[in-house]
Amino acid sequence: MDLILGLVGLRINLKVIDKMEKVNVVLKLANKISNKKMGSKNGITVLDPEYRILEPVVTDEMAEVGLFLKFRVHQSAEDIAKASGLAVEYCYQKLLELADAGVSFVNNENGVDVFWHDTWIPGVMEMMANNLPNVKKHPEIAVAFNDYGIVKGPKTAGAFPVGKGLMRVIPIESAIKADTRKASYEEISGYLDEATVFSVSDCACRTAREAMGEGCGHLKEDMCIQLGHAAEYYIRTGRGRAITREEAYDIIHRAEENGLMHQIPNLDGSGKTHAICNCCGCSCFSLRSAEMFMNADMVRSNYVAEVDEEKCVGCGECVDNCPTNAVKLGQSLCSKTPLVEYKTLVTPRDTDFTLDMFNENYRYNREQTVPSGSAPCKSECPAHISIPAYIQLAAKGKYREALKLIKKYNPFPAVCGRVCPRLCEQACTRGDIDDPVAIDDIKKFIAEQDLVEENRYVPEIKHDYDKKIAIIGSGPSGLSCAYYLAVEGYKVTVFEKEKQVGGMLMYGIPGFRLQKDVISAEIDIIRELGVEFKTETEVGKDITIDDLRSEGFKAFYLAIGAQKSRSLGLENEDAGNVFSAVDFLKRVNVNEQAELKGHVVVIGGGNVAIDVARSCVRLGARQVSIFCLESRDKMPALEEEIEEALSEGIDIYNGYGPKELKKVNELVNEVVFKKCLSTHDEEGRFSPLFDENETYEVSVDSVVLSIGQAVDSDYFKDNTGVDIRRNNTIIADSLTLQTNVKDIFTGGDCYTGPRFAVDAIAAGKNAAISIHRFVNVGQSLTIGRFHNPFLALDKENLSPISYDSIPRQVAKGDESFASHKLFKETAGLLTDEQVKLEASRCLKCGQAKVDPFMCVGCGQCTTKCQFDAIKLVKVYNEEGVTFKKLKPVIVKHILKRKIKMTFNKIKDKFKLRRS
């Protein structure tokens, strides 16, 4: 609202017009194009965007000639010379300069150049913004283009009837293909097939946003198509390049694949236009009418999206691609208390909007869910994978489609199918009835395709950006970032100090949980995308960040993990038979750990401690014991892993902390433990309380310390200027993951401290989005991204649920005693039949919800839904009109609106009196 008030206030505060305005020829031209009388109450002043966009590039001489241009009336230089009394050659030169600036069109008709001006928007302002050298030199052109919509927006709210706005959404053609009621003016092909001359240019809106530093990551290049006279003009003035009809169709299809929708200038009459714009909701000035000014009627098509509740699985693909945030995820299950219906209740159709009612922050406050929340599985997954969708695709046997969908969010489904903490299953609504859906086992089955070379899903590379990005560290976060940047089209190099790529996936997880060939298979896909790996190269020792900058790397992602083990601070920790968990597991994974004998004590209660203990069993230890501070129900390790450890004969002693390591002949032979009474203080901070008098002495042959991991960030702190926390984790913005050094980003364990692989993978994807924006000029790292949390439905508020009696399917693994002695994966796979049975247990508790007023009928949602669960329905039947016929249509509409609002006020007063 502050932005709107500020710009409107420029007019309110202007009481005295400088005397120089009276002889300002450029200002006269601004008034002429606006069809205003200079100096009148509604005339254009030097503070208005219409003047400010001309002032940097239009000279008095150009304006003097421009005053004789006519709106959509084609005139030659001779015509202008005759009307102005100026020389023909002089007029011709200035007219060409005006055309180059974007103030007028120029076409050649029968061998003679003709000139005319159009409306400000769509028209002059877009044409001026498409002169890229001018915008680069004079960013105030972009600012004025932006400001015009902000000044006019509040005034137009509710003023235009459906179908009569300055711009019009044209549905993606596949979305209305089956509609027998569609009209030819609602099909993109109709415009492309009728035209004979085509050009393509950069998007004017995204060019302006970029110049203001407000780009959204949707880049501007080769996005907007011109037809007929506009194409001739764009080609001639160098704004665009000539293309064929086939190339125009390719651009349309590419735009649709990248989540963009179509609009046309709507003032040429029904079924006619001179351009097709491929737009995004986060930068388009036209769509801003719907999003910021709640004026969807200004741009909408005749269609509105409608959800088939029987088919919808609540995957959220439609939400991710809706340009106006009209689609959000809700729930399909009934609640004890009624849920608020998702739709805009107050609209400009019958309400006079005040400035505080507009949505100024629409590019920052997009939401994925309605306030009552949606499917808990998607909510609790750190990567927010469309779990309901891949489950239902699996139910239909569409495993490749399911794999493709998973890898949109997570490039390591086979890895995560083995080491994921299954937060989704812990949150699963079905788990409150009997057992949660075996989501991870379904994902693991789907991901088996990635382990066979001929079945792998390798995504297409979207673009070809000639920019180099360096990833430092090849753990799950670094690899994830590399994957998504490579898919975008960047030249990515991963630097890894070890001999093998994979980080903690390769060196920190034993083979009985994650086989190395599984990791290698998914890394091979990243290689196939063109990512280069430089192993045995430690950044800070073998090469520096400054060296890489000098080699042309534009951004850096620090994903160095947390590979230092924490110490107890006790005497004798350096004994030859006391190991850190990180070093121990690394030796295990490279087959360098010698066999163990006797009694091995593992200190720690997390998943790593369990991995260490189970590895000790396989290395020949006679007895393996775990000692941890926490009680059994508070252990950090996953319950499933604790059960596996117990099944292998490992003893777990809860509530003990190490007090002393006793050494004989350079080796520790006894550990003294003290009783832990509590692990946290009253404020929830980790602060163990011990009974020093109650001790427990244990004879040992080896000790492994698994009490946490730390980040080794000293080089980056000392040599790059990156800010570091006291615990040595790297400080960065929580949304963008950008550090205080602008070209350095970070994520994963070195940012958060030790977490799960899926957390690191999610961070890598998020960082890739930020890096893509950072390395492209004028892009904001925050605009157009989801800032709000993904909300889960309230399971306590659900009504009784009807469900099937199918039990949770269990994969048959190797449970033989021999498997406890081998470093091979023991967990099995579900069968094809089991996968389909298990998928049928899903309650489909999420569902897409459409706000019919905010939906502009672009059809993008329908192209992303794999279940045919959302479609466009024809709600309106309105055609565009020519500019000449527009004014009486608007006047009639405004009159009807005022009568309606007056009637509503009378009705409300009557109701109030009766109450």
Tab-separated table of N, CA, C and O in Angstrom, residues 1-11 49 52 143 146-152 154 209 212 214 285 288 292-293 355-356 358-364 783:
chain	number	residue	atom	x	y	z
A	1	MET	N	0.824	-1.203	0.000
A	1	MET	CA	0.000	0.000	0.000
A	1	MET	C	0.861	1.256	0.000
A	1	MET	O	0.515	2.264	-0.598
A	2	ASP	N	2.022	1.201	0.674
A	2	ASP	CA	2.906	2.366	0.721
A	2	ASP	C	3.362	2.758	-0.674
A	2	ASP	O	3.458	3.935	-1.012
A	3	LEU	N	3.650	1.733	-1.500
A	3	LEU	CA	4.097	2.004	-2.860
A	3	LEU	C	3.007	2.693	-3.669
A	3	LEU	O	3.254	3.667	-4.381
A	4	ILE	N	1.772	2.213	-3.543
A	4	ILE	CA	0.653	2.807	-4.272
A	4	ILE	C	0.425	4.236	-3.805
A	4	ILE	O	0.293	5.161	-4.606
A	5	LEU	N	0.392	4.422	-2.490
A	5	LEU	CA	0.162	5.756	-1.938
A	5	LEU	C	1.243	6.735	-2.370
A	5	LEU	O	0.969	7.887	-2.693
A	6	GLY	N	2.483	6.259	-2.413
A	6	GLY	CA	3.584	7.132	-2.793
A	6	GLY	C	3.444	7.647	-4.199
A	6	GLY	O	3.647	8.834	-4.481
A	7	LEU	N	3.072	6.744	-5.122
A	7	LEU	CA	2.951	7.165	-6.517
A	7	LEU	C	1.720	8.019	-6.762
A	7	LEU	O	1.756	9.010	-7.487
A	8	VAL	N	0.609	7.655	-6.126
A	8	VAL	CA	-0.599	8.465	-6.267
A	8	VAL	C	-0.370	9.840	-5.640
A	8	VAL	O	-0.825	10.869	-6.131
A	9	GLY	N	0.401	9.835	-4.549
A	9	GLY	CA	0.674	11.087	-3.856
A	9	GLY	C	1.444	12.083	-4.694
A	9	GLY	O	1.380	13.296	-4.453
A	10	LEU	N	2.182	11.591	-5.686
A	10	LEU	CA	2.897	12.523	-6.563
A	10	LEU	C	1.925	13.485	-7.233
A	10	LEU	O	2.201	14.670	-7.395
A	11	ARG	N	0.755	12.953	-7.622
A	11	ARG	CA	-0.249	13.806	-8.262
A	11	ARG	C	-0.928	14.708	-7.241
A	11	ARG	O	-1.181	15.878	-7.474
A	49	PRO	N	4.303	8.832	-14.972
A	49	PRO	CA	5.092	7.835	-15.707
A	49	PRO	C	5.097	8.078	-17.222
A	49	PRO	O	6.090	7.784	-17.884
A	52	ARG	N	7.808	10.519	-17.694
A	52	ARG	CA	9.103	10.031	-17.230
A	52	ARG	C	9.685	8.949	-18.126
A	52	ARG	O	10.899	8.793	-18.206
A	143	VAL	N	11.403	1.808	-14.683
A	143	VAL	CA	10.684	2.266	-13.499
A	143	VAL	C	9.358	2.911	-13.892
A	143	VAL	O	8.314	2.665	-13.278
A	146	ASN	N	6.841	0.322	-14.948
A	146	ASN	CA	6.292	-0.302	-13.738
A	146	ASN	C	5.289	0.626	-13.053
A	146	ASN	O	4.186	0.202	-12.674
A	147	ASP	N	5.658	1.895	-12.912
A	147	ASP	CA	4.827	2.832	-12.151
A	147	ASP	C	3.486	3.107	-12.827
A	147	ASP	O	2.485	3.370	-12.150
A	148	TYR	N	3.464	3.045	-14.145
A	148	TYR	CA	2.220	3.296	-14.867
A	148	TYR	C	1.120	2.348	-14.388
A	148	TYR	O	-0.008	2.769	-14.107
A	149	GLY	N	1.459	1.071	-14.283
A	149	GLY	CA	0.467	0.093	-13.828
A	149	GLY	C	0.057	0.291	-12.385
A	149	GLY	O	-1.091	0.052	-12.014
A	150	ILE	N	0.999	0.743	-11.555
A	150	ILE	CA	0.681	0.946	-10.138
A	150	ILE	C	-0.244	2.148	-9.967
A	150	ILE	O	-1.156	2.141	-9.133
A	151	VAL	N	-0.028	3.192	-10.759
A	151	VAL	CA	-0.899	4.371	-10.688
A	151	VAL	C	-2.288	4.063	-11.236
A	151	VAL	O	-3.307	4.450	-10.664
A	152	LYS	N	-2.322	3.348	-12.372
A	152	LYS	CA	-3.610	3.072	-13.024
A	152	LYS	C	-4.375	1.929	-12.369
A	152	LYS	O	-5.607	1.870	-12.455
A	154	PRO	N	-5.338	0.882	-9.263
A	154	PRO	CA	-6.491	1.114	-8.380
A	154	PRO	C	-7.683	1.720	-9.096
A	154	PRO	O	-8.832	1.470	-8.726
A	209	ARG	N	11.585	-5.543	-15.070
A	209	ARG	CA	11.832	-6.059	-13.724
A	209	ARG	C	13.340	-6.254	-13.504
A	209	ARG	O	13.875	-5.952	-12.438
A	212	MET	N	15.175	-3.138	-12.780
A	212	MET	CA	14.911	-2.641	-11.426
A	212	MET	C	15.465	-3.565	-10.348
A	212	MET	O	15.287	-3.309	-9.158
A	214	GLU	N	14.417	-6.620	-9.853
A	214	GLU	CA	13.270	-7.339	-9.306
A	214	GLU	C	12.880	-8.553	-10.145
A	214	GLU	O	11.733	-8.979	-10.159
A	285	PHE	N	3.330	-7.388	-15.722
A	285	PHE	CA	2.593	-6.198	-15.287
A	285	PHE	C	1.097	-6.336	-15.549
A	285	PHE	O	0.280	-5.744	-14.855
A	288	ARG	N	-0.412	-8.506	-12.888
A	288	ARG	CA	-0.436	-7.767	-11.632
A	288	ARG	C	-1.832	-7.204	-11.362
A	288	ARG	O	-2.236	-7.049	-10.199
A	292	MET	N	-2.296	-8.108	-7.648
A	292	MET	CA	-2.117	-6.993	-6.716
A	292	MET	C	-3.405	-6.208	-6.514
A	292	MET	O	-3.745	-5.834	-5.387
A	293	PHE	N	-4.139	-5.997	-7.607
A	293	PHE	CA	-5.320	-5.145	-7.543
A	293	PHE	C	-6.626	-5.929	-7.539
A	293	PHE	O	-7.706	-5.346	-7.685
A	355	LEU	N	-7.186	1.361	-0.839
A	355	LEU	CA	-5.810	0.931	-1.074
A	355	LEU	C	-5.389	-0.198	-0.146
A	355	LEU	O	-4.609	-1.075	-0.531
A	356	ASP	N	-5.889	-0.218	1.079
A	356	ASP	CA	-5.496	-1.247	2.032
A	356	ASP	C	-6.075	-2.624	1.684
A	356	ASP	O	-5.674	-3.636	2.272
A	358	PHE	N	-5.860	-3.950	-1.359
A	358	PHE	CA	-5.068	-4.557	-2.420
A	358	PHE	C	-3.948	-5.410	-1.826
A	358	PHE	O	-3.614	-5.292	-0.644
A	359	ASN	N	-3.368	-6.258	-2.664
A	359	ASN	CA	-2.341	-7.208	-2.209
A	359	ASN	C	-0.980	-6.778	-2.744
A	359	ASN	O	-0.449	-7.361	-3.683
A	360	GLU	N	-0.423	-5.727	-2.129
A	360	GLU	CA	0.838	-5.167	-2.622
A	360	GLU	C	1.978	-6.181	-2.597
A	360	GLU	O	2.864	-6.166	-3.449
A	361	ASN	N	1.959	-7.091	-1.643
A	361	ASN	CA	3.063	-8.042	-1.473
A	361	ASN	C	2.800	-9.388	-2.147
A	361	ASN	O	3.285	-10.415	-1.701
A	362	TYR	N	2.054	-9.356	-3.244
A	362	TYR	CA	1.646	-10.613	-3.872
A	362	TYR	C	2.827	-11.457	-4.357
A	362	TYR	O	2.707	-12.675	-4.510
A	363	ARG	N	3.960	-10.838	-4.601
A	363	ARG	CA	5.110	-11.613	-5.070
A	363	ARG	C	5.893	-12.254	-3.921
A	363	ARG	O	6.839	-12.999	-4.165
A	364	TYR	N	5.491	-11.961	-2.701
A	364	TYR	CA	6.166	-12.523	-1.539
A	364	TYR	C	5.259	-13.401	-0.689
A	364	TYR	O	5.753	-14.225	0.087
A	783	ILE	N	11.840	-12.860	-4.742
A	783	ILE	CA	10.535	-12.610	-5.367
A	783	ILE	C	9.990	-13.871	-6.038
A	783	ILE	O	10.707	-14.588	-6.734
